[in-house]
XYZ file of C-alpha atoms in Angstrom:
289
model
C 0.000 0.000 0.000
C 1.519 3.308 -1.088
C 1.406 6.211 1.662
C 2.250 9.536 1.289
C 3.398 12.099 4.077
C 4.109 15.825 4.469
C 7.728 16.793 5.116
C 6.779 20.229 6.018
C 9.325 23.422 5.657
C 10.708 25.092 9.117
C 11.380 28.988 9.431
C 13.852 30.245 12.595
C 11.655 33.065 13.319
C 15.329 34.127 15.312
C 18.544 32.756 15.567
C 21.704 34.227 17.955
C 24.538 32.192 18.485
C 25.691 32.509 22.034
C 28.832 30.806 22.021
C 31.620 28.394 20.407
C 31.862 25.262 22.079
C 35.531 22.908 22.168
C 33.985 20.512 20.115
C 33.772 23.640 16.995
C 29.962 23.236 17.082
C 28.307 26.105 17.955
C 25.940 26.963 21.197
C 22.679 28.846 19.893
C 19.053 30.221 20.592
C 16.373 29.947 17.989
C 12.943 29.690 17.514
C 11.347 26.967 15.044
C 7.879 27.457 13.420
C 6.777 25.068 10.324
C 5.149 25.792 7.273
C 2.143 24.341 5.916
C 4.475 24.035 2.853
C 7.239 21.342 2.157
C 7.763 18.053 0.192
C 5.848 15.312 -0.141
C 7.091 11.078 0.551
C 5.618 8.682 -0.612
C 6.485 5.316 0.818
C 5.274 1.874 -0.192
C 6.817 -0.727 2.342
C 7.857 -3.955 0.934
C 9.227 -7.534 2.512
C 12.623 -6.849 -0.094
C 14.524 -6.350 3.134
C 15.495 -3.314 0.983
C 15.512 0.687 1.018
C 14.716 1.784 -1.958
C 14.853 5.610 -3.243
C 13.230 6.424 -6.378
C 14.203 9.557 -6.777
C 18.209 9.780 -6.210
C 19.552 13.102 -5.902
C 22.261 13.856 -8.427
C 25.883 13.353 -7.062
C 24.640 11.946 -4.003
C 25.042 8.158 -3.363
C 22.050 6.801 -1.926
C 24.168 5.248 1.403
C 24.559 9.269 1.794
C 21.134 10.758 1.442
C 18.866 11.441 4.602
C 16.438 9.722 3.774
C 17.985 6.423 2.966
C 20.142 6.757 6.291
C 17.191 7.663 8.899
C 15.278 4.454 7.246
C 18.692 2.135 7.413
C 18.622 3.377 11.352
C 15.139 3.381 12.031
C 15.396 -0.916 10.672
C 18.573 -0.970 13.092
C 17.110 0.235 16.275
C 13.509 -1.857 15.784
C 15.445 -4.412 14.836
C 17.863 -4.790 18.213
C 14.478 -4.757 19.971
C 13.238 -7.227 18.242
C 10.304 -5.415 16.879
C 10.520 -5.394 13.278
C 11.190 -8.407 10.886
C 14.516 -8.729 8.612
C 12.694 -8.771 5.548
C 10.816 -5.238 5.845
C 12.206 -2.923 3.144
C 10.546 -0.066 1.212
C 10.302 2.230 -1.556
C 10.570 5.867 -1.144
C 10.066 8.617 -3.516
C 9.848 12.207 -2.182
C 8.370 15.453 -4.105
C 10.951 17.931 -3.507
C 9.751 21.685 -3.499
C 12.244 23.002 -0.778
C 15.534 24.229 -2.251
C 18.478 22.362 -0.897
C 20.798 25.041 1.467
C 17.910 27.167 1.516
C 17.729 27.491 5.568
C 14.050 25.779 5.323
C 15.392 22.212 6.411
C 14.131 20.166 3.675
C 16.661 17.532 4.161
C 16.442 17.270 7.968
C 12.220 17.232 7.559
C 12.786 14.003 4.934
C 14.770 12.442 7.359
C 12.199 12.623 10.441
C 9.075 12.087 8.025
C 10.629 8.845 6.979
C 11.419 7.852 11.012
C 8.098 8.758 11.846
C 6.380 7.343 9.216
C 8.041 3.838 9.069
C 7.669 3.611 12.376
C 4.080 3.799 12.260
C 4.245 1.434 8.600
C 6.085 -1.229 10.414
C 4.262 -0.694 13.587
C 8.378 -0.642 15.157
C 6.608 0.978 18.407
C 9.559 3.111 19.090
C 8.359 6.325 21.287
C 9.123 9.785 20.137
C 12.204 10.120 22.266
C 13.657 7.350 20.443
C 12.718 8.552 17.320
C 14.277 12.491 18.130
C 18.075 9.785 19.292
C 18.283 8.632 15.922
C 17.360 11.849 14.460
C 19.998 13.793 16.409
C 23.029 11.681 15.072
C 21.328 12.219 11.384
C 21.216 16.311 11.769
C 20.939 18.422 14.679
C 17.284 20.089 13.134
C 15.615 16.111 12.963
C 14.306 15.633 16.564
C 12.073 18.797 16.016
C 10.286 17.598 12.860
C 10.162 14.183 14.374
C 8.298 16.057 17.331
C 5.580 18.000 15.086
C 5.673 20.827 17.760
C 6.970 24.653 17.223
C 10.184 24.865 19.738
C 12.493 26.692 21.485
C 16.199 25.150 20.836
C 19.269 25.604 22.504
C 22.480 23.546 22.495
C 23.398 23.318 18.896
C 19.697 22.698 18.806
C 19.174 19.646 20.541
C 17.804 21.320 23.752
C 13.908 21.814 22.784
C 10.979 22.871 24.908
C 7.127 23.640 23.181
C 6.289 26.945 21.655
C 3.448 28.988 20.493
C 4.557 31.887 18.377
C 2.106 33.795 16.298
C 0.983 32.312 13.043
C 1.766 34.893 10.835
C 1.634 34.506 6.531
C 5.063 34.369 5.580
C 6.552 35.292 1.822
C 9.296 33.023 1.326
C 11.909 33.631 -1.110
C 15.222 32.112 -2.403
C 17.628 34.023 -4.410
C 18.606 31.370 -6.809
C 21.902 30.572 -4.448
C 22.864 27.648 -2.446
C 24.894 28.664 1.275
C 26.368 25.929 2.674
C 26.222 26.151 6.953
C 29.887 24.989 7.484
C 31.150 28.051 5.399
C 28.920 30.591 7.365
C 29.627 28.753 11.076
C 33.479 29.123 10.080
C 33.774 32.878 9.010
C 35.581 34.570 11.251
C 33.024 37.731 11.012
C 30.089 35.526 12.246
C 28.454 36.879 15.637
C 29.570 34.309 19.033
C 29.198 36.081 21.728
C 25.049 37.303 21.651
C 24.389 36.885 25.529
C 21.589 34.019 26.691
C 18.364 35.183 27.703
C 15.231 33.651 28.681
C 12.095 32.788 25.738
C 10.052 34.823 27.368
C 12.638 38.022 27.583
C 13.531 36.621 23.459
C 9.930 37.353 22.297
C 9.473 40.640 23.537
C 12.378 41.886 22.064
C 12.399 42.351 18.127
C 13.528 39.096 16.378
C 17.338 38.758 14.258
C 19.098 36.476 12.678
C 23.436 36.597 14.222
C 24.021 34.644 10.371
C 22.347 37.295 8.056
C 25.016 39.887 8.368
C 27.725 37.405 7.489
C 25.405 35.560 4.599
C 24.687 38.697 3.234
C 28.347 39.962 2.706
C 28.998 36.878 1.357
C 26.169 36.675 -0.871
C 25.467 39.632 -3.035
C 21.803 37.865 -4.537
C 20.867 37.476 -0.902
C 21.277 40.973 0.040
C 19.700 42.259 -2.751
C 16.670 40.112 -1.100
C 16.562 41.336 2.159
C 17.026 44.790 0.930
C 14.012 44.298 -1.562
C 11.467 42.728 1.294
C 12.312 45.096 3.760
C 10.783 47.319 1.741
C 7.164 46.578 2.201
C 7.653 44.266 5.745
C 9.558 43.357 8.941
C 12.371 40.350 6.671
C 15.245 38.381 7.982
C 16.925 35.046 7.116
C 16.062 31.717 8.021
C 18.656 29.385 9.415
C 21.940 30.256 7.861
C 20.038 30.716 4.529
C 20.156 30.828 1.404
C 16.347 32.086 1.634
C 14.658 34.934 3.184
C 10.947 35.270 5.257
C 8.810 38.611 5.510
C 5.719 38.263 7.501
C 2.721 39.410 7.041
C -0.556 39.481 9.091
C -2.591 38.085 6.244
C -2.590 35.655 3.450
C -3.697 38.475 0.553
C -1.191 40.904 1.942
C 1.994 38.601 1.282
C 0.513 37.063 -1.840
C 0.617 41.037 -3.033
C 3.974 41.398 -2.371
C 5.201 38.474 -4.016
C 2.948 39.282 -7.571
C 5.935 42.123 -7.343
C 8.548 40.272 -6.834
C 11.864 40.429 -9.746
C 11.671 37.631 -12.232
C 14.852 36.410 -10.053
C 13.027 35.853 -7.535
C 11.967 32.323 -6.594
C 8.587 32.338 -3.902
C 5.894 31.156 -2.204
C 3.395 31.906 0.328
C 2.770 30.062 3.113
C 1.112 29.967 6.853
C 3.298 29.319 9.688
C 2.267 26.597 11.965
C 2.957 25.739 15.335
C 1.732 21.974 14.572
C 3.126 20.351 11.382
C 1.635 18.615 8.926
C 3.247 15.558 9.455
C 2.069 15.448 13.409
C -1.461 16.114 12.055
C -0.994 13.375 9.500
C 0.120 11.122 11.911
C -2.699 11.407 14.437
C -5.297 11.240 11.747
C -3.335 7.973 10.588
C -4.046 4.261 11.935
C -1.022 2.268 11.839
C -0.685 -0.028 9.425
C -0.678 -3.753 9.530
């Protein structure tokens, strides 16, 4: 039986970066909100024993994709408790809308759709926390989509307690670049030392973004972005980009701003969400025998 499942976009409605750690990682503060916007799995499990991925990703071997790996892990772990046969495989082919190194977390929401979702498929009964272990050694952003709830995250994002920002519209935009997070996490200009506050001090104040200042010297297209939104609302970067969010109060009110948007401009429109679309589609979903 095929199945299909949202792998819903993320925005970091703010991001500081409190710290450097010995490890090189990075201590931080940011707030996650998902979109009702992403890419779409489907998955069609099998007794092959097998992962299969339909749709490869050009100059990626599949051992290396997300997707492949957080299904190879999710067999491991049901499988050392004994709760999932040898022969269960699958076949996975994902939709992709999100750009890759667009800030949105496209790969990292793959990877915890396809936990959560073959764990319901193959009935592994492994509880949430387990799910959010094997999602942390796949990407520090997994164990929020694999919880479904908007978050506060500290750590290098690990750290996560429930949150219930606003749910504004957003105008999402890409500027037709890729940024890759190592190269903005290693520039020397990059903001370390924003001091740690409380969430309830962090949403009174206005919201920022420590990686935008770096991003944008770096990246003349994404500049040119920001400068453009901030024109006609309150616009900042998500994640360490490439893409850019202005918020709006209403759907009709961002959908005007984007009918203006330069033809190298790449956009949608979207509603933020403080429960994603994959929680919803889970607990609207039997499990399957």
């Amino acid at each position: 039986m095929m199945t299909t499942w949202p792998a819903p976009a993320k925005l970091n409605l703010f991001l500081y970066i409190t710290g450097r750690r010995s490890d090189g990682y990075h201590n931080l503060q940011t707030l996650f909100q998902f979109l009702d916007y992403g890419d779409t799995l489907h998955i069609q499990p099998d007794q092959s024993g097998l992962i299969t991925l339909l749709t490869p990703v050009e100059g990626v071997p599949d051992a290396q994709n997300l997707i492949v790996r957080a299904a190879e892990q999710l067999k491991q772990a049901a499988q050392n408790k004994h709760s999932l046969s040898l022969n269960a495989g699958a076949q996975i082919s994902v939709e992709k809308k999100l750009p890759m190194g667009g800030g949105l977390g496209g790969g990292s929401s793959n990877a915890a759709t396809v936990l959560v979702a073959l764990n319901n498929i193959w009935q592994c009964g492994l509880t949430v926390d387990e799910l959010a272990q094997i999602g942390l050694h796949l990407g520090a952003d997994v164990p929020v989509f694999v919880r479904g709830f908007a978050a506060f995250a500290e750590g290098v994002g690990e750290q996560l307690q429930p949150a219930a920002p606003e749910e504004k519209w957003y105008l999402v935009a890409h500027p037709g670049v890729s940024v890759g997070t190592p190269e903005v996490f290693n520039d020397p200009a990059l903001i370390r030392n924003t001091p740690v506050r409380d969430l309830t001090t962090l949403l009174q104040a206005p919201f920022s973004n420590d990686c935008e200042s770096v991003v944008r010297k770096r990246f003349r297209e994404v500049d040119e972005l920001v400068s453009w939104l901030l024109e006609y609302a309150p616009s900042r970067l998500t994640g360490t980009g490439a893409c850019v969010f202005a918020e709006f109060d209403t759907e009709s009110a961002a959908r005007q701003v984007l009918e203006l948007a330069p033809n190298w401009v790449r956009g949608f429109v979207a509603r933020g969400v403080n429960v994603s679309p994959l929680q919803r589609t889970l607990s609207g979903r039997p499990a399957i025998a």
